[in-house]
GROMACS .gro file of C-alpha atoms in nm:
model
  366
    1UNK     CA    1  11.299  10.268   7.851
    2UNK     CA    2  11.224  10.105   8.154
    3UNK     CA    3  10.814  10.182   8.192
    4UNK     CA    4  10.821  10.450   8.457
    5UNK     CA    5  10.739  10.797   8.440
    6UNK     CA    6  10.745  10.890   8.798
    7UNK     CA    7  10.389  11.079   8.700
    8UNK     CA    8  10.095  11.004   8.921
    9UNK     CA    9   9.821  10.757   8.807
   10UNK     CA   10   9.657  10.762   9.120
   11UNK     CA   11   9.616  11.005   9.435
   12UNK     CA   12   9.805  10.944   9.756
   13UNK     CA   13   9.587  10.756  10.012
   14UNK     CA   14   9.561  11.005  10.309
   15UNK     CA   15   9.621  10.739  10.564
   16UNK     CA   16   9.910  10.577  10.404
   17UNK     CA   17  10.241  10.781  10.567
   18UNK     CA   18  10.514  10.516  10.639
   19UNK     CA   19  10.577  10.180  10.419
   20UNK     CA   20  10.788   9.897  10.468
   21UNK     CA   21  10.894   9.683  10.168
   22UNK     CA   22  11.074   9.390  10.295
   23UNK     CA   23  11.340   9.232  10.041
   24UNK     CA   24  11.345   9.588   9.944
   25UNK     CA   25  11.693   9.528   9.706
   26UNK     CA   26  11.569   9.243   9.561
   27UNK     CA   27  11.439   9.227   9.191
   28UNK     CA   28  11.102   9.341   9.250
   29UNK     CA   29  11.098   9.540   9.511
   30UNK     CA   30  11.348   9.735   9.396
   31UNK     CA   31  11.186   9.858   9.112
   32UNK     CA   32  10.893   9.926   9.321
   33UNK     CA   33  11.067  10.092   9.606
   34UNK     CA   34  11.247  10.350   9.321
   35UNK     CA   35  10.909  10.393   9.215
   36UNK     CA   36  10.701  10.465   9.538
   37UNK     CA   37  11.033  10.713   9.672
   38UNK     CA   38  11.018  10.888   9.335
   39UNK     CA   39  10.651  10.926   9.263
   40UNK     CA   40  10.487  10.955   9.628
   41UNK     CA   41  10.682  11.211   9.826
   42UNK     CA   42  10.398  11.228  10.116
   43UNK     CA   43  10.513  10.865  10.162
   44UNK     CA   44  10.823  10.734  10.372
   45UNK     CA   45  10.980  10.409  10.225
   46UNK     CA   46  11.132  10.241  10.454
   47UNK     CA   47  11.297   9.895  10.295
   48UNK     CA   48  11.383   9.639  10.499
   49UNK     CA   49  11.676   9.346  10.321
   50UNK     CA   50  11.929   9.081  10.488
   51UNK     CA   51  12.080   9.158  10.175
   52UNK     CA   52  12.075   8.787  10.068
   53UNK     CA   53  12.323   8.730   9.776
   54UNK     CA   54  12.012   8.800   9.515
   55UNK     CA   55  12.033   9.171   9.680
   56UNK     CA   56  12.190   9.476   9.560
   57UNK     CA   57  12.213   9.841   9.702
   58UNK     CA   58  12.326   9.948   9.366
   59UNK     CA   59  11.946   9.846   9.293
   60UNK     CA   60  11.856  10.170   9.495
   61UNK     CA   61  12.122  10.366   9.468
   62UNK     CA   62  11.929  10.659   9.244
   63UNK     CA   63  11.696  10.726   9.551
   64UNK     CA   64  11.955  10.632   9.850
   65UNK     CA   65  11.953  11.014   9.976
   66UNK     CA   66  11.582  11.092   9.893
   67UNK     CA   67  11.454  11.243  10.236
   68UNK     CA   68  11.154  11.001  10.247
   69UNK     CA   69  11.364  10.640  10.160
   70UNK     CA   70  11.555  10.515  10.445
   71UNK     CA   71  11.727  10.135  10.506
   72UNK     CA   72  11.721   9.937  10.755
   73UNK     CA   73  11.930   9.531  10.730
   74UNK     CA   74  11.779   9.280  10.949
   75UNK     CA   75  11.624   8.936  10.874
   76UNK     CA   76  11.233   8.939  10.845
   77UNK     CA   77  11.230   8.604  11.049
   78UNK     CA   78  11.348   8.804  11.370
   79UNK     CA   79  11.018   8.909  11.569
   80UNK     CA   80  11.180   9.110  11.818
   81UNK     CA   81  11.367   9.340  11.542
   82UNK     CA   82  11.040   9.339  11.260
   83UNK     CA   83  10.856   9.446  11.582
   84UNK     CA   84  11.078   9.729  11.713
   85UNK     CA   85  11.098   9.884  11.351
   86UNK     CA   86  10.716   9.821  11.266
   87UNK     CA   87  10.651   9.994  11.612
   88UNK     CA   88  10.956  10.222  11.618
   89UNK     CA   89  10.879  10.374  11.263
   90UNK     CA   90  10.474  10.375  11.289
   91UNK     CA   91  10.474  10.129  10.994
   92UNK     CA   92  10.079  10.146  10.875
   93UNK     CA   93  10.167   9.972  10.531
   94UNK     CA   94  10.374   9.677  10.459
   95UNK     CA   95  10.445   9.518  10.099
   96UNK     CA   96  10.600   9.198  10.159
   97UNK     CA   97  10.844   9.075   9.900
   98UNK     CA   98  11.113   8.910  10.054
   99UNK     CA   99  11.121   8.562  10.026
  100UNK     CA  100  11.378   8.255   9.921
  101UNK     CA  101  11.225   8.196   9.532
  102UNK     CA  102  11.472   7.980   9.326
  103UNK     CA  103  11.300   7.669   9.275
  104UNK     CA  104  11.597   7.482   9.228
  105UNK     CA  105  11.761   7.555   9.578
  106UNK     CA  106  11.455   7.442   9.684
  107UNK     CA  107  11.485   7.098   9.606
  108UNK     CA  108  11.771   7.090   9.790
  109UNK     CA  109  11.776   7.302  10.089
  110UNK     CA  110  11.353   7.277  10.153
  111UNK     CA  111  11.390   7.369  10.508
  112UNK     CA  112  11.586   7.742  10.456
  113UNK     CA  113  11.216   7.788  10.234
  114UNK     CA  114  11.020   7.675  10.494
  115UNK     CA  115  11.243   7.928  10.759
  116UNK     CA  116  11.200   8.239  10.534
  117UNK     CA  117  10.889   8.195  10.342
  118UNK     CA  118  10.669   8.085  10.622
  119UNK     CA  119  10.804   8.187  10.926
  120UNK     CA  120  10.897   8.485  10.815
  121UNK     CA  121  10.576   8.571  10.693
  122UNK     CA  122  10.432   8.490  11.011
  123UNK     CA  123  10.667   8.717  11.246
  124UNK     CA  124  10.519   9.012  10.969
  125UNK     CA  125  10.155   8.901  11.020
  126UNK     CA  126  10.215   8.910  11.389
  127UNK     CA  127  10.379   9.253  11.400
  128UNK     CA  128  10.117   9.370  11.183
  129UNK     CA  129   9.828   9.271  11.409
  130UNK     CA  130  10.038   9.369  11.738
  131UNK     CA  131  10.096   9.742  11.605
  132UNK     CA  132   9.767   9.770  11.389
  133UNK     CA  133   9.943   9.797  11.015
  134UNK     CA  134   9.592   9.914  10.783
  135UNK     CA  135   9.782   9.719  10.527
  136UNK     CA  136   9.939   9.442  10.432
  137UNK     CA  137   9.993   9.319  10.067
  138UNK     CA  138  10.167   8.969  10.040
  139UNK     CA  139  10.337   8.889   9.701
  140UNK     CA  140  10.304   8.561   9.613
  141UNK     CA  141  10.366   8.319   9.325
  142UNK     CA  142  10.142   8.181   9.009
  143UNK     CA  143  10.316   7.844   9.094
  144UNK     CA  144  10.112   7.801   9.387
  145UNK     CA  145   9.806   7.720   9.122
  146UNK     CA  146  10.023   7.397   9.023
  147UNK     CA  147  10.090   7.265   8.673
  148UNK     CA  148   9.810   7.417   8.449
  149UNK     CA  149   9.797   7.201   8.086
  150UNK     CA  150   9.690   7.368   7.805
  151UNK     CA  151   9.355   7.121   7.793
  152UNK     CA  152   9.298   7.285   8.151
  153UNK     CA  153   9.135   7.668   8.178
  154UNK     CA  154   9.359   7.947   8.327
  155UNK     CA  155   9.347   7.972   8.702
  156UNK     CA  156   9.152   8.232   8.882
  157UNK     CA  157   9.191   8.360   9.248
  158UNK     CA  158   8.980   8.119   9.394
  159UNK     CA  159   9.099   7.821   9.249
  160UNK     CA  160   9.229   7.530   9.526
  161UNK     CA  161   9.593   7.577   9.506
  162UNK     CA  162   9.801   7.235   9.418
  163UNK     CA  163  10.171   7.323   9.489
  164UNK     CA  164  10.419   7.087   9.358
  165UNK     CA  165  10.766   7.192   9.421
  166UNK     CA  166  10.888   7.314   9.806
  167UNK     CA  167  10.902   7.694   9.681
  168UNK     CA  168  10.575   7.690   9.546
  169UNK     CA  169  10.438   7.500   9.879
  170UNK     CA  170  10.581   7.744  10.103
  171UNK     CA  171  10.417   8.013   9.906
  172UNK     CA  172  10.136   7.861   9.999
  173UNK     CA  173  10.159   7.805  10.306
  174UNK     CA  174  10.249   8.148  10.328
  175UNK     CA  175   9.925   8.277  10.201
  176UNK     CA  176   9.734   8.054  10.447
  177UNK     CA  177   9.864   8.233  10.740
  178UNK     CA  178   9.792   8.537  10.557
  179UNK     CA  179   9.393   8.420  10.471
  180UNK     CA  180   9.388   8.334  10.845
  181UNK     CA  181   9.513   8.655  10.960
  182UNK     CA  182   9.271   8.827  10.773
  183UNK     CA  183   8.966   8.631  10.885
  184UNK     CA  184   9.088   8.542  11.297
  185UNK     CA  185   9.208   8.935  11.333
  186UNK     CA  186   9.055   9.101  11.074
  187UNK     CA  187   9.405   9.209  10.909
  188UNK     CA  188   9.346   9.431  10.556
  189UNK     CA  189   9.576   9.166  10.355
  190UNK     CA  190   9.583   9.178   9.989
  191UNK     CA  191   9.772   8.843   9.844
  192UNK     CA  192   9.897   8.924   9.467
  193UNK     CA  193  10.033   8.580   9.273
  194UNK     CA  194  10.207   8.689   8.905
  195UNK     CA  195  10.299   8.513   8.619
  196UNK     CA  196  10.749   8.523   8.605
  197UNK     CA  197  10.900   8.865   8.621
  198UNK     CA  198  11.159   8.958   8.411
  199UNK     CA  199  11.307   9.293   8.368
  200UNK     CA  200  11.678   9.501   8.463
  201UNK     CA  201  11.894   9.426   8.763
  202UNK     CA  202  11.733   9.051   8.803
  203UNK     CA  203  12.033   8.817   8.938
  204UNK     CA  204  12.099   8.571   8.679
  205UNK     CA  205  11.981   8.248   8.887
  206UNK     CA  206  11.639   8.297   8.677
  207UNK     CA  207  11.600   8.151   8.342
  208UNK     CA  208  11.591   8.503   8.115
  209UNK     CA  209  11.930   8.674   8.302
  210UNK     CA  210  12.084   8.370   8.312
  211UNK     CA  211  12.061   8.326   7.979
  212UNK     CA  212  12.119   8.648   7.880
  213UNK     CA  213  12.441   8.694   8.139
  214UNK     CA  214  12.564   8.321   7.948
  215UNK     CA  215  12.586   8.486   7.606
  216UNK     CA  216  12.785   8.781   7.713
  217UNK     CA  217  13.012   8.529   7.918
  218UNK     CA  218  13.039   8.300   7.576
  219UNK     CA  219  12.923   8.015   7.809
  220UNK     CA  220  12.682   7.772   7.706
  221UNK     CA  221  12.263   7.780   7.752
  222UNK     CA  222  12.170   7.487   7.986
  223UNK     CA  223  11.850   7.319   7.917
  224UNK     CA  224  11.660   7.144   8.204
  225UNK     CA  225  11.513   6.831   8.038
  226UNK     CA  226  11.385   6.815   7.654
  227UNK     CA  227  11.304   7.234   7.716
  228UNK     CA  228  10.962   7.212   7.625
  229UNK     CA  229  10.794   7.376   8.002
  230UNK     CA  230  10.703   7.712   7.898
  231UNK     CA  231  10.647   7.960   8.146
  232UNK     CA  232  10.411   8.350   8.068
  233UNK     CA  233  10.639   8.664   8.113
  234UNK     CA  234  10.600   8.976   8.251
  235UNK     CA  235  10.788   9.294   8.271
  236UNK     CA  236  10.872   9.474   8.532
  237UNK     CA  237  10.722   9.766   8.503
  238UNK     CA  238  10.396   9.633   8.449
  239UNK     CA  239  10.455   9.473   8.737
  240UNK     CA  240  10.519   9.819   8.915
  241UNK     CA  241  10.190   9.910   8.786
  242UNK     CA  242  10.005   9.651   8.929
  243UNK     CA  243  10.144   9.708   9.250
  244UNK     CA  244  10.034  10.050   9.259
  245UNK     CA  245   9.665  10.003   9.118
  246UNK     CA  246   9.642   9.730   9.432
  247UNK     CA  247   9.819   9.974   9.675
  248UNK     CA  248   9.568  10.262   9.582
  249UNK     CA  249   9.245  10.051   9.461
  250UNK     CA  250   9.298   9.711   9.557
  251UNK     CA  251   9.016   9.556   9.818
  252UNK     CA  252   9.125   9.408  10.187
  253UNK     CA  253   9.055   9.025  10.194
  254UNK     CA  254   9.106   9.008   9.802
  255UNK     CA  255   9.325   8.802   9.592
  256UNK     CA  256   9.479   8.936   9.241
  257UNK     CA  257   9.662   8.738   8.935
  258UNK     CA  258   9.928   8.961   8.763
  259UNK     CA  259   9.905   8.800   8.425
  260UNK     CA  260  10.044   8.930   8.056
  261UNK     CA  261   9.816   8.694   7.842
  262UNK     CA  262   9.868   8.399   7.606
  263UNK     CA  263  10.125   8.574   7.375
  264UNK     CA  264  10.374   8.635   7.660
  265UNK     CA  265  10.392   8.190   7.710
  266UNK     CA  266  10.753   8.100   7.556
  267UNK     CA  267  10.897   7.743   7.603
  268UNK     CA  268  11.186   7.746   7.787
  269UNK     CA  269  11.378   7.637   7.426
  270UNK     CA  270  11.201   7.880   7.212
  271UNK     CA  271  11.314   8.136   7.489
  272UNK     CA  272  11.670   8.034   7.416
  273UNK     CA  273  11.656   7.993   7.038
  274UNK     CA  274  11.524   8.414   7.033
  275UNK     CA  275  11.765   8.462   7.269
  276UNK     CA  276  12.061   8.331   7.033
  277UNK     CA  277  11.893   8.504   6.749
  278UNK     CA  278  11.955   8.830   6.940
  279UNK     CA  279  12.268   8.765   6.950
  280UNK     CA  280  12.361   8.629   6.643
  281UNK     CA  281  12.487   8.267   6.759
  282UNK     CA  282  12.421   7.957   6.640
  283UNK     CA  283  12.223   7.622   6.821
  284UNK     CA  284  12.506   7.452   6.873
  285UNK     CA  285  12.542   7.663   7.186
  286UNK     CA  286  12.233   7.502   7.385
  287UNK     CA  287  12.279   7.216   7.597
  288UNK     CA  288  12.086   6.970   7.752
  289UNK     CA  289  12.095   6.891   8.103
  290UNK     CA  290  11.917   6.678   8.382
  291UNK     CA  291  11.555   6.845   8.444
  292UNK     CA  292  11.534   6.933   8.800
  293UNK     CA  293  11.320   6.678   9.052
  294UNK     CA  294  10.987   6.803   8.911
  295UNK     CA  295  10.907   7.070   8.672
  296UNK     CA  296  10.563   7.188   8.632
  297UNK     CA  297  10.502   7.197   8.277
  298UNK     CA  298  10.341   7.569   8.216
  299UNK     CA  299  10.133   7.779   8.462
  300UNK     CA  300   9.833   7.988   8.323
  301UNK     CA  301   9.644   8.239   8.518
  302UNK     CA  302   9.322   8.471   8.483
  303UNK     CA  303   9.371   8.859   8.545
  304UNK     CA  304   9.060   8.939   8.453
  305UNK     CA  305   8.976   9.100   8.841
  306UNK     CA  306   9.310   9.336   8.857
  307UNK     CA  307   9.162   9.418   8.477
  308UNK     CA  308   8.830   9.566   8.634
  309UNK     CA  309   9.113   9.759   8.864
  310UNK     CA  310   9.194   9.974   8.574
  311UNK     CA  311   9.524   9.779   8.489
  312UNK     CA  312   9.648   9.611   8.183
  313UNK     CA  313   9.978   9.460   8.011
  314UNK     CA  314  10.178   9.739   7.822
  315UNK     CA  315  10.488   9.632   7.785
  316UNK     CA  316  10.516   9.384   7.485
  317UNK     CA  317  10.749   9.093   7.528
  318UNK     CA  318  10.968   9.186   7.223
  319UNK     CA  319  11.022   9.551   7.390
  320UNK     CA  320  11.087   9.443   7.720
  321UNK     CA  321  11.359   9.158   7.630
  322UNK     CA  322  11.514   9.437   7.429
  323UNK     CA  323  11.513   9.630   7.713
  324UNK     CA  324  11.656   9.350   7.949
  325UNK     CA  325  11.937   9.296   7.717
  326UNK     CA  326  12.052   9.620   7.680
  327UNK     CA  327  12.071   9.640   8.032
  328UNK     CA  328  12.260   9.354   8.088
  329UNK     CA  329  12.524   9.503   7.850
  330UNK     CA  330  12.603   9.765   8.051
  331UNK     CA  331  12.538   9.706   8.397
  332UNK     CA  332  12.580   9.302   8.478
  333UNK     CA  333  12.907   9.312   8.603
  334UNK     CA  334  12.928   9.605   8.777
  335UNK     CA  335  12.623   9.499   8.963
  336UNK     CA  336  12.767   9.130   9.076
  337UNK     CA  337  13.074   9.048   8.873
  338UNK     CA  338  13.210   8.717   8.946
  339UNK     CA  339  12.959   8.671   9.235
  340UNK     CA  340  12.712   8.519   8.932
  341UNK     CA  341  12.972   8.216   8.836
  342UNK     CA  342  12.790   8.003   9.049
  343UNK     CA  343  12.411   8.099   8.883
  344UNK     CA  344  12.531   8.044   8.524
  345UNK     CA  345  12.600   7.682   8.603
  346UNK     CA  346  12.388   7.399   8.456
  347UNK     CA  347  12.250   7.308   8.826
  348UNK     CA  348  12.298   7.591   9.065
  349UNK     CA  349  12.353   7.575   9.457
  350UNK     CA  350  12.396   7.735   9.739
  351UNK     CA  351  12.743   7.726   9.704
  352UNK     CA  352  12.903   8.097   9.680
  353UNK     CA  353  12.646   8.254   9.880
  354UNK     CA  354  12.669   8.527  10.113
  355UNK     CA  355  12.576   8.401  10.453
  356UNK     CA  356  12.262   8.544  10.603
  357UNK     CA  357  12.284   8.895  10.777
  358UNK     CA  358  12.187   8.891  11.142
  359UNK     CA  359  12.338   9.251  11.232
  360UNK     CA  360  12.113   9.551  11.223
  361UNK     CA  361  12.248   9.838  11.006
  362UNK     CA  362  12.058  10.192  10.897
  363UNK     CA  363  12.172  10.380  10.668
  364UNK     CA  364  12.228  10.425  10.277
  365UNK     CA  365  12.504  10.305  10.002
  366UNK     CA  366  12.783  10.187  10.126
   0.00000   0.00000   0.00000
């Protein structure tokens, strides 16, 4: 099961013909992209991805030599090449994904954040208003909202955002040049912030894979701090869905919470004791490490507007961790193999990583 049935929910918007999902083999997008290629032919996908070391083609592989996917590997900071393929390809809809999102490497390397969150958002706002894209949804990031206590009410769309760690502050400083796009050109932007994603074919840097990838490597599960921060989960798929309700229905200038609702809020140790339960291993196994510079403790959000959209949660945590596991079981190592070493560690770097891509390639699978 992974929540898609490739069967229509909504009609095909008559003046949406050529897409461009940037960080197209990452987690997300991914999913979305095999969605979009599979379910709306009229549409060309075109998925743009440096192919950063969270990036997989294997991700896409099962639409690779669909007549309306095609790939193109550049690096969404570079104006002149987002330019030629926005122009060259008659882009008229861009989902923007890509972005650097482990918190952690953003404590230490702030500025590579700065580089591909912001900037790189702003080459795609200006290539958007250049060539006169009719849409432009930005993904974005609950964290922007700041720590949300449980004494505190969930967080709507218009709440004054109160980032607190780099990532989340480049998020949002992302979404002000998208908010002043849409108000100093009159750009149709859409900004979506979700709770965390979880799901198949996430690289294991992120809390659920990690720990998931850690028990089938007999390695220990690393605890930042006393591992009471609790986080709300969401599943892919629903995910998927939401990005196609806002695609289809979703209203230029607006703002949208992806959210999957009070029972979906783990603590990060709670998280690991199921976890161990799943696979029949004892506490002994977790370990408690240094917390990272600051952790928000929890994040809540309202999705009461995406609601009145037509969409809602329907993949219960229990299912979709089943799900993720299972996965994981059969595909982790074929997908990175000992490329992960580095994200099962207590404090993870940048160490390991594939350097950036600054060639240009189009084409498929290798």
């Amino acid at each position: 099961m992974n929540g898609f049935t490739n069967q229509r929910i909504h009609a095909a918007d008559s003046s949406t013909h050529n897409v461009l999902v940037t960080g197209g083999a990452g987690f997300i997008a991914s999913h979305v992209v095999n969605y979009l290629v599979m379910t709306y032919p009229e549409y060309n996908i075109i998925v743009f991805d440096k192919l950063d070391y969270v990036s997989s083609l294997h991700s896409l592989a099962s639409v690779s030599t669909m007549p309306n996917y095609s790939f193109i590997r550049g690096d969404i900071t570079s104006f002149d090449l987002v330019s030629y393929v926005v122009a060259e390809r008659g882009v008229d809809t861009i989902l923007h994904f890509a972005a650097s999102t482990h918190v952690d490497n953003s404590f230490g390397d702030s500025l590579e954040f700065t580089h591909s969150n912001v900037m790189g958002t702003h080459v795609l706002l200006e290539a958007a208003r250049e060539f006169g894209v009719k849409k432009f949804i930005h993904i974005s990031t609950d964290e922007v909202y700041g720590e949300v206590r449980a004494d505190m009410p969930n967080r709507e769309e218009e709440t004054i955002l109160a980032p607190s760690n780099p990532y989340s502050a480049t998020k949002a400083a992302a979404e002000s040049l998208v908010k002043a796009y849409q108000k100093s050109f009159k750009l149709p932007a859409i900004i979506t912030r979700s709770n965390n994603v979880y799901g198949p074919s996430q690289y294991p840097e992120k809390i659920i894979p990690k720990f998931i990838c850690s028990l089938l490597c007999g390695k220990k599960l690393y605890l930042h701090g006393d591992g009471s921060n609790s986080r709300h989960y969401i599943y892919i798929s629903d995910v998927v869905d939401a990005i196609d309700v806002i695609l289809h229905r979703g209203q230029a200038g607006a703002t949208y919470n992806l959210g999957a609702g009070p029972e979906s809020e783990l603590t990060n140790k709670n998280l690991a004791m199921m976890l161990l339960r799943k696979f029949n291993q004892q506490d002994h196994v977790i370990e408690h490490v240094a917390d990272r510079a600051f952790n928000d403790q929890r994040y809540a959000i309202d999705s009461t507007r995406l609601g009145a959209l037509g969409w809602n949660v329907k993949v219960g945590f229990d299912t979709g961790i089943d799900e993720t596991i299972r996965w994981y079981q059969a595909n982790w190592k074929k997908w990175w193999g000992p490329d992960i070493e580095n994200a099962l560690q207590p404090h993870s770097s940048k160490a390991g990583r594939r350097p950036m891509a600054t060639a240009v390639s189009i084409g498929g699978l290798d």
